[in-house]
């Protein structure tokens, strides 16, 4: 019989690094049941936040080599005796059982490593969007003693921006090669990258990878300077033969040292918390609105008027607030 753990039991288990309890706590945070949400929030407020973690976002088109890289990178990180958590966001699947993650061979070796914890995470369109669920999962992993947190998005899409808002360091994996230099990767995503990593720099592809490295570095140099003072770089690696992996970690360490010293790491995390606050508020507000019967239909009618009858969007929003206030008064 499934027995519910108390918040204290969850907290003690997570703090002790118990992987089963950690996995359960993440499920609790991902649950859309109000009582689970409440307990997850109570749990998170009980946990001691980690000071020394580094949160790394990884993205790139399917087939670029993300899981192979994470496997090799994870092997290296754990060889340094660091605990690594990999949270994989699959935007194609609400329940995280989509076709991509259904592939059991993804990060097979790493998943058996006692220092690694791999977890697909719901992209969750429910209360809070991608950000809120993954944010809570990150905090839970950190409280369980994981010092390196990788947040991987499967596929390129909208989730990049949300992931950028959750991590300290954003790693964009790209393929070198004929004509695909900018394939599938929007300029905006390149601008978010702290490092671009050209994958599969081996065999016949090595020369092309080096050329792509120079091209991308040139492209990055054209972007305006980062507020953080960090100058994004381009690296190459081969997860297949293990080259370039330690250089990625070395860059991340340099990044962390530099941004810890100039205080930007904290500035960025605080700004992310503020963004999360506003996002949560918007979601809660929407949720609140949906509780009033008839208000959704009225909102749809307003949408129609905005789209087809030239009602200014701001006026429509103000109208919806008025309708909401009236509904509250009546209730
Ligand atoms: P993902 O979809 O981004 O997770 O990509 P995968 O890690 O599944 O890799 C896609 C394909 O590229 C697989 O067939 C891998 O074997 C291959 N691959 C990944 N890394 C390398 C590499 O470093 N060198 C070479 N030659 N092939 C690689």
Short mmCIF file of C-alpha atoms and ligand atoms in Angstrom, two decimals:
data_model
loop_
_atom_site.label_atom_id
_atom_site.label_comp_id
_atom_site.label_asym_id
_atom_site.label_seq_id
_atom_site.Cartn_x
_atom_site.Cartn_y
_atom_site.Cartn_z
CA UNK A 1 0.00 0.00 0.00
CA UNK A 2 1.27 3.42 -0.90
CA UNK A 3 1.95 5.25 2.31
CA UNK A 4 2.31 8.95 2.45
CA UNK A 5 5.53 10.19 4.04
CA UNK A 6 5.41 13.08 6.45
CA UNK A 7 7.18 16.29 5.52
CA UNK A 8 9.77 15.54 8.24
CA UNK A 9 10.40 12.09 6.75
CA UNK A 10 10.88 13.59 3.32
CA UNK A 11 13.21 16.26 4.70
CA UNK A 12 15.32 13.78 6.64
CA UNK A 13 15.53 11.40 3.67
CA UNK A 14 16.49 14.11 1.21
CA UNK A 15 19.07 15.60 3.60
CA UNK A 16 20.58 12.14 4.05
CA UNK A 17 20.87 11.81 0.27
CA UNK A 18 18.41 8.91 0.07
CA UNK A 19 17.81 8.55 -3.67
CA UNK A 20 14.45 6.84 -3.37
CA UNK A 21 13.09 9.55 -1.10
CA UNK A 22 14.61 12.21 -3.34
CA UNK A 23 12.82 10.70 -6.35
CA UNK A 24 9.56 10.62 -4.37
CA UNK A 25 10.04 14.21 -3.27
CA UNK A 26 10.49 15.28 -6.89
CA UNK A 27 7.28 13.45 -7.82
CA UNK A 28 5.56 15.28 -4.99
CA UNK A 29 6.79 18.62 -6.34
CA UNK A 30 5.66 17.66 -9.83
CA UNK A 31 2.22 16.59 -8.72
CA UNK A 32 -0.63 18.90 -9.56
CA UNK A 33 -2.69 17.89 -6.53
CA UNK A 34 -3.04 20.90 -4.23
CA UNK A 35 -2.16 18.88 -1.09
CA UNK A 36 1.03 17.58 -2.77
CA UNK A 37 1.97 21.08 -3.88
CA UNK A 38 1.47 22.34 -0.34
CA UNK A 39 3.60 19.57 1.12
CA UNK A 40 6.33 20.09 -1.49
CA UNK A 41 6.50 23.78 -0.60
CA UNK A 42 6.62 22.95 3.12
CA UNK A 43 9.39 20.47 2.39
CA UNK A 44 11.45 22.92 0.36
CA UNK A 45 11.23 25.56 3.06
CA UNK A 46 12.57 23.01 5.56
CA UNK A 47 15.64 22.11 3.52
CA UNK A 48 19.03 23.71 3.88
CA UNK A 49 19.87 25.37 0.59
CA UNK A 50 23.19 24.42 -0.93
CA UNK A 51 25.78 27.15 -1.31
CA UNK A 52 28.27 25.50 -3.60
CA UNK A 53 26.20 23.99 -6.34
CA UNK A 54 26.56 24.86 -9.97
CA UNK A 55 23.51 24.63 -12.22
CA UNK A 56 24.23 23.93 -15.84
CA UNK A 57 21.68 24.05 -18.66
CA UNK A 58 22.36 21.88 -21.71
CA UNK A 59 20.54 22.15 -24.97
CA UNK A 60 20.91 21.32 -28.67
CA UNK A 61 18.96 19.72 -31.48
CA UNK A 62 18.07 16.03 -31.19
CA UNK A 63 21.01 13.98 -32.43
CA UNK A 64 23.63 16.60 -31.56
CA UNK A 65 24.98 14.22 -28.93
CA UNK A 66 23.54 15.49 -25.65
CA UNK A 67 23.05 12.18 -23.92
CA UNK A 68 26.40 10.83 -25.11
CA UNK A 69 28.08 14.01 -23.89
CA UNK A 70 26.29 13.91 -20.54
CA UNK A 71 27.37 10.30 -20.14
CA UNK A 72 31.04 11.22 -20.76
CA UNK A 73 30.86 14.45 -18.78
CA UNK A 74 29.11 12.67 -15.92
CA UNK A 75 31.81 10.03 -15.84
CA UNK A 76 34.43 12.76 -15.56
CA UNK A 77 32.55 14.77 -12.90
CA UNK A 78 31.94 11.71 -10.75
CA UNK A 79 35.60 10.71 -11.12
CA UNK A 80 36.32 14.00 -9.29
CA UNK A 81 34.12 12.61 -6.52
CA UNK A 82 31.39 15.13 -7.18
CA UNK A 83 27.72 14.20 -7.07
CA UNK A 84 25.88 14.89 -10.29
CA UNK A 85 22.15 15.22 -10.87
CA UNK A 86 20.75 15.23 -14.40
CA UNK A 87 17.24 16.59 -14.82
CA UNK A 88 15.90 16.00 -18.29
CA UNK A 89 13.02 18.09 -19.56
CA UNK A 90 11.09 16.63 -22.42
CA UNK A 91 8.76 19.30 -23.75
CA UNK A 92 7.05 16.82 -26.04
CA UNK A 93 5.65 14.91 -23.14
CA UNK A 94 3.62 15.98 -20.16
CA UNK A 95 4.08 12.77 -18.30
CA UNK A 96 7.75 12.37 -19.24
CA UNK A 97 7.07 9.07 -20.90
CA UNK A 98 7.41 10.40 -24.43
CA UNK A 99 9.20 8.56 -27.15
CA UNK A 100 12.57 10.22 -26.64
CA UNK A 101 12.86 9.49 -22.97
CA UNK A 102 11.26 6.10 -23.39
CA UNK A 103 14.59 5.08 -24.86
CA UNK A 104 16.06 3.15 -21.98
CA UNK A 105 19.59 3.28 -23.36
CA UNK A 106 19.94 7.01 -22.73
CA UNK A 107 22.78 7.53 -20.23
CA UNK A 108 22.69 3.90 -19.33
CA UNK A 109 26.10 3.74 -17.70
CA UNK A 110 25.70 6.99 -15.80
CA UNK A 111 22.38 5.84 -14.42
CA UNK A 112 24.20 3.00 -12.64
CA UNK A 113 26.78 5.31 -11.10
CA UNK A 114 26.12 5.79 -7.36
CA UNK A 115 27.28 9.42 -7.55
CA UNK A 116 24.81 10.24 -10.31
CA UNK A 117 21.07 10.78 -10.17
CA UNK A 118 19.15 10.94 -13.43
CA UNK A 119 15.59 12.04 -13.58
CA UNK A 120 13.23 12.98 -16.37
CA UNK A 121 11.17 15.91 -15.19
CA UNK A 122 7.69 16.91 -16.21
CA UNK A 123 7.61 19.93 -18.45
CA UNK A 124 4.35 20.61 -16.66
CA UNK A 125 1.94 23.10 -18.11
CA UNK A 126 0.06 22.91 -14.86
CA UNK A 127 0.40 25.46 -12.08
CA UNK A 128 3.71 27.14 -12.78
CA UNK A 129 5.08 25.94 -16.11
CA UNK A 130 8.43 24.32 -16.88
CA UNK A 131 10.27 26.59 -14.55
CA UNK A 132 8.51 26.00 -11.30
CA UNK A 133 8.65 22.20 -11.33
CA UNK A 134 12.25 22.04 -12.41
CA UNK A 135 13.25 24.78 -9.98
CA UNK A 136 11.87 22.71 -7.13
CA UNK A 137 13.60 19.58 -8.44
CA UNK A 138 16.91 21.46 -8.55
CA UNK A 139 16.51 22.63 -4.96
CA UNK A 140 15.67 19.10 -3.84
CA UNK A 141 18.74 17.65 -5.60
CA UNK A 142 20.96 20.31 -4.07
CA UNK A 143 19.59 19.60 -0.62
CA UNK A 144 20.41 15.94 -1.22
CA UNK A 145 24.05 16.91 -1.72
CA UNK A 146 24.31 17.03 -5.51
CA UNK A 147 26.88 19.69 -6.34
CA UNK A 148 26.59 19.66 -10.10
CA UNK A 149 23.09 19.94 -11.52
CA UNK A 150 22.59 19.47 -15.24
CA UNK A 151 19.28 20.54 -16.70
CA UNK A 152 18.92 19.07 -20.15
CA UNK A 153 16.22 20.00 -22.62
CA UNK A 154 15.41 17.42 -25.21
CA UNK A 155 14.87 19.20 -28.48
CA UNK A 156 15.03 22.85 -29.28
CA UNK A 157 12.02 24.94 -28.57
CA UNK A 158 10.48 27.27 -26.13
CA UNK A 159 11.89 25.58 -23.10
CA UNK A 160 15.37 27.11 -23.60
CA UNK A 161 14.31 30.44 -22.19
CA UNK A 162 12.80 28.83 -19.14
CA UNK A 163 15.91 26.74 -18.64
CA UNK A 164 18.17 29.78 -18.99
CA UNK A 165 16.16 31.22 -16.10
CA UNK A 166 16.93 28.23 -13.91
CA UNK A 167 20.66 27.78 -14.39
CA UNK A 168 23.94 29.55 -13.76
CA UNK A 169 25.67 28.39 -16.91
CA UNK A 170 24.14 27.68 -20.30
CA UNK A 171 25.85 25.20 -22.61
CA UNK A 172 24.71 24.98 -26.21
CA UNK A 173 25.73 21.88 -28.13
CA UNK A 174 26.09 22.27 -31.87
CA UNK A 175 27.08 20.15 -34.83
CA UNK A 176 29.73 21.19 -37.30
CA UNK A 177 29.26 20.58 -40.94
CA UNK A 178 28.10 21.38 -44.36
CA UNK A 179 25.58 24.14 -44.32
CA UNK A 180 24.07 23.30 -40.97
CA UNK A 181 25.91 26.03 -39.13
CA UNK A 182 22.80 27.72 -37.90
CA UNK A 183 20.39 24.89 -38.49
CA UNK A 184 17.57 24.81 -36.04
CA UNK A 185 19.33 27.20 -33.75
CA UNK A 186 17.94 30.65 -33.52
CA UNK A 187 20.26 33.56 -32.95
CA UNK A 188 18.54 34.25 -29.65
CA UNK A 189 19.63 30.86 -28.36
CA UNK A 190 23.24 31.47 -29.36
CA UNK A 191 23.12 34.73 -27.47
CA UNK A 192 22.06 32.88 -24.34
CA UNK A 193 25.03 30.51 -24.46
CA UNK A 194 27.94 30.86 -22.04
CA UNK A 195 29.76 28.21 -24.02
CA UNK A 196 29.03 26.69 -27.41
CA UNK A 197 30.30 23.15 -27.62
CA UNK A 198 30.87 21.60 -31.03
CA UNK A 199 30.22 17.89 -30.63
CA UNK A 200 31.56 14.86 -32.51
CA UNK A 201 34.98 16.44 -33.11
CA UNK A 202 36.54 13.17 -34.16
CA UNK A 203 37.56 11.25 -37.27
CA UNK A 204 36.67 12.93 -40.54
CA UNK A 205 34.67 15.51 -38.66
CA UNK A 206 37.60 16.94 -36.70
CA UNK A 207 38.66 19.48 -39.31
CA UNK A 208 35.09 20.68 -39.81
CA UNK A 209 34.65 20.98 -36.05
CA UNK A 210 37.72 23.21 -35.79
CA UNK A 211 36.46 25.40 -38.62
CA UNK A 212 33.05 25.66 -37.00
CA UNK A 213 34.75 26.58 -33.73
CA UNK A 214 36.43 29.57 -35.40
CA UNK A 215 33.21 30.59 -37.16
CA UNK A 216 31.09 30.46 -34.02
CA UNK A 217 33.72 32.26 -31.99
CA UNK A 218 33.65 35.00 -34.58
CA UNK A 219 29.83 35.11 -34.40
CA UNK A 220 29.91 35.29 -30.59
CA UNK A 221 32.42 38.13 -30.64
CA UNK A 222 29.85 40.21 -32.52
CA UNK A 223 27.35 40.00 -29.68
CA UNK A 224 27.40 42.76 -27.12
CA UNK A 225 29.18 42.15 -23.83
CA UNK A 226 27.47 40.18 -21.09
CA UNK A 227 26.52 42.03 -17.93
CA UNK A 228 28.33 39.32 -16.02
CA UNK A 229 31.65 40.14 -17.68
CA UNK A 230 31.84 36.56 -18.99
CA UNK A 231 33.07 36.18 -22.55
CA UNK A 232 31.32 33.21 -24.15
CA UNK A 233 33.69 30.76 -25.78
CA UNK A 234 33.49 27.90 -28.24
CA UNK A 235 34.95 24.48 -27.45
CA UNK A 236 35.03 21.19 -29.29
CA UNK A 237 34.67 17.72 -27.86
CA UNK A 238 34.29 14.10 -28.77
CA UNK A 239 32.23 12.17 -26.29
CA UNK A 240 33.15 9.09 -28.25
CA UNK A 241 36.89 9.25 -27.53
CA UNK A 242 36.70 11.46 -24.46
CA UNK A 243 38.52 14.52 -25.80
CA UNK A 244 37.53 18.01 -24.74
CA UNK A 245 35.38 16.85 -21.84
CA UNK A 246 37.62 18.08 -19.05
CA UNK A 247 38.01 21.42 -20.85
CA UNK A 248 34.25 21.92 -20.60
CA UNK A 249 34.42 21.41 -16.85
CA UNK A 250 37.46 23.67 -16.67
CA UNK A 251 35.52 26.45 -18.43
CA UNK A 252 32.59 26.00 -16.05
CA UNK A 253 34.94 26.27 -13.08
CA UNK A 254 36.49 29.43 -14.53
CA UNK A 255 33.01 30.83 -15.06
CA UNK A 256 32.02 30.03 -11.50
CA UNK A 257 35.19 31.56 -10.04
CA UNK A 258 34.87 34.71 -12.10
CA UNK A 259 31.18 35.24 -11.37
CA UNK A 260 31.54 34.38 -7.71
CA UNK A 261 34.28 36.94 -7.39
CA UNK A 262 32.39 39.71 -9.13
CA UNK A 263 29.16 38.78 -7.32
CA UNK A 264 27.20 38.15 -10.50
CA UNK A 265 26.32 34.56 -9.68
CA UNK A 266 24.24 35.78 -6.74
CA UNK A 267 22.84 38.67 -8.75
CA UNK A 268 21.70 36.23 -11.43
CA UNK A 269 20.17 33.76 -8.97
CA UNK A 270 18.30 36.54 -7.21
CA UNK A 271 17.00 37.88 -10.51
CA UNK A 272 15.87 34.35 -11.39
CA UNK A 273 14.01 34.08 -8.09
CA UNK A 274 12.24 37.35 -8.83
CA UNK A 275 11.28 36.09 -12.29
CA UNK A 276 9.99 32.87 -10.70
CA UNK A 277 7.92 34.93 -8.27
CA UNK A 278 6.28 36.86 -11.09
CA UNK A 279 5.73 33.71 -13.14
CA UNK A 280 4.14 31.97 -10.19
CA UNK A 281 1.95 34.95 -9.52
CA UNK A 282 0.72 34.99 -13.12
CA UNK A 283 -0.02 31.29 -12.99
CA UNK A 284 -1.83 31.57 -9.69
CA UNK A 285 -3.83 34.49 -10.97
CA UNK A 286 -4.85 32.56 -14.07
CA UNK A 287 -5.72 29.65 -11.88
CA UNK A 288 -7.78 31.88 -9.63
CA UNK A 289 -9.65 33.28 -12.60
CA UNK A 290 -10.47 29.84 -13.89
CA UNK A 291 -12.25 29.06 -10.62
CA UNK A 292 -15.11 31.39 -11.51
CA UNK A 293 -17.65 29.79 -13.79
CA UNK A 294 -18.28 31.79 -16.91
CA UNK A 295 -15.11 33.86 -16.64
CA UNK A 296 -13.21 31.61 -19.03
CA UNK A 297 -15.93 32.06 -21.66
CA UNK A 298 -15.83 35.80 -21.14
CA UNK A 299 -12.06 35.75 -21.55
CA UNK A 300 -12.47 33.83 -24.79
CA UNK A 301 -15.03 36.34 -26.01
CA UNK A 302 -12.54 39.11 -25.22
CA UNK A 303 -9.85 37.22 -27.13
CA UNK A 304 -12.16 37.15 -30.11
CA UNK A 305 -12.76 40.87 -29.85
CA UNK A 306 -9.03 41.54 -29.60
CA UNK A 307 -8.35 39.38 -32.64
CA UNK A 308 -11.19 40.42 -34.90
CA UNK A 309 -12.77 43.60 -33.67
CA UNK A 310 -9.75 45.69 -32.86
CA UNK A 311 -10.28 45.80 -29.10
CA UNK A 312 -6.93 47.00 -27.71
CA UNK A 313 -5.28 44.15 -25.75
CA UNK A 314 -4.66 46.32 -22.72
CA UNK A 315 -8.32 47.36 -22.61
CA UNK A 316 -9.38 43.72 -22.88
CA UNK A 317 -7.10 42.86 -19.94
CA UNK A 318 -8.56 45.68 -17.86
CA UNK A 319 -12.07 44.49 -18.73
CA UNK A 320 -11.21 40.98 -17.60
CA UNK A 321 -9.97 42.30 -14.27
CA UNK A 322 -13.24 44.19 -13.83
CA UNK A 323 -15.22 41.04 -14.60
CA UNK A 324 -13.05 39.15 -12.12
CA UNK A 325 -13.68 41.72 -9.37
CA UNK A 326 -17.42 41.52 -10.02
CA UNK A 327 -17.27 37.73 -9.82
CA UNK A 328 -15.38 37.91 -6.51
CA UNK A 329 -17.96 40.34 -5.09
CA UNK A 330 -20.81 38.04 -6.08
CA UNK A 331 -19.17 34.96 -4.59
P1 LIG B 1 20.96 13.51 -28.42
O1 LIG B 1 19.71 13.24 -29.20
O2 LIG B 1 21.34 14.96 -28.54
O3 LIG B 1 20.89 13.05 -27.00
O4 LIG B 1 22.14 12.70 -29.15
P2 LIG B 1 22.82 11.31 -28.77
O5 LIG B 1 23.74 11.45 -27.62
O6 LIG B 1 21.77 10.26 -28.70
O7 LIG B 1 23.74 11.07 -30.06
C1 LIG B 1 23.21 10.99 -31.37
C2 LIG B 1 24.13 10.14 -32.24
O8 LIG B 1 25.41 10.75 -32.34
C3 LIG B 1 24.36 8.75 -31.68
O9 LIG B 1 24.34 7.85 -32.75
C4 LIG B 1 25.74 8.83 -31.08
O10 LIG B 1 26.42 7.61 -31.10
C5 LIG B 1 26.43 9.85 -31.96
N1 LIG B 1 27.47 10.56 -31.21
C6 LIG B 1 27.32 11.16 -30.02
N2 LIG B 1 28.50 11.70 -29.60
C7 LIG B 1 29.41 11.43 -30.56
C8 LIG B 1 30.80 11.74 -30.72
O11 LIG B 1 31.47 12.35 -29.87
N3 LIG B 1 31.39 11.33 -31.88
C9 LIG B 1 30.73 10.64 -32.84
N4 LIG B 1 31.39 10.30 -33.93
N5 LIG B 1 29.42 10.33 -32.71
C10 LIG B 1 28.76 10.71 -31.60
#
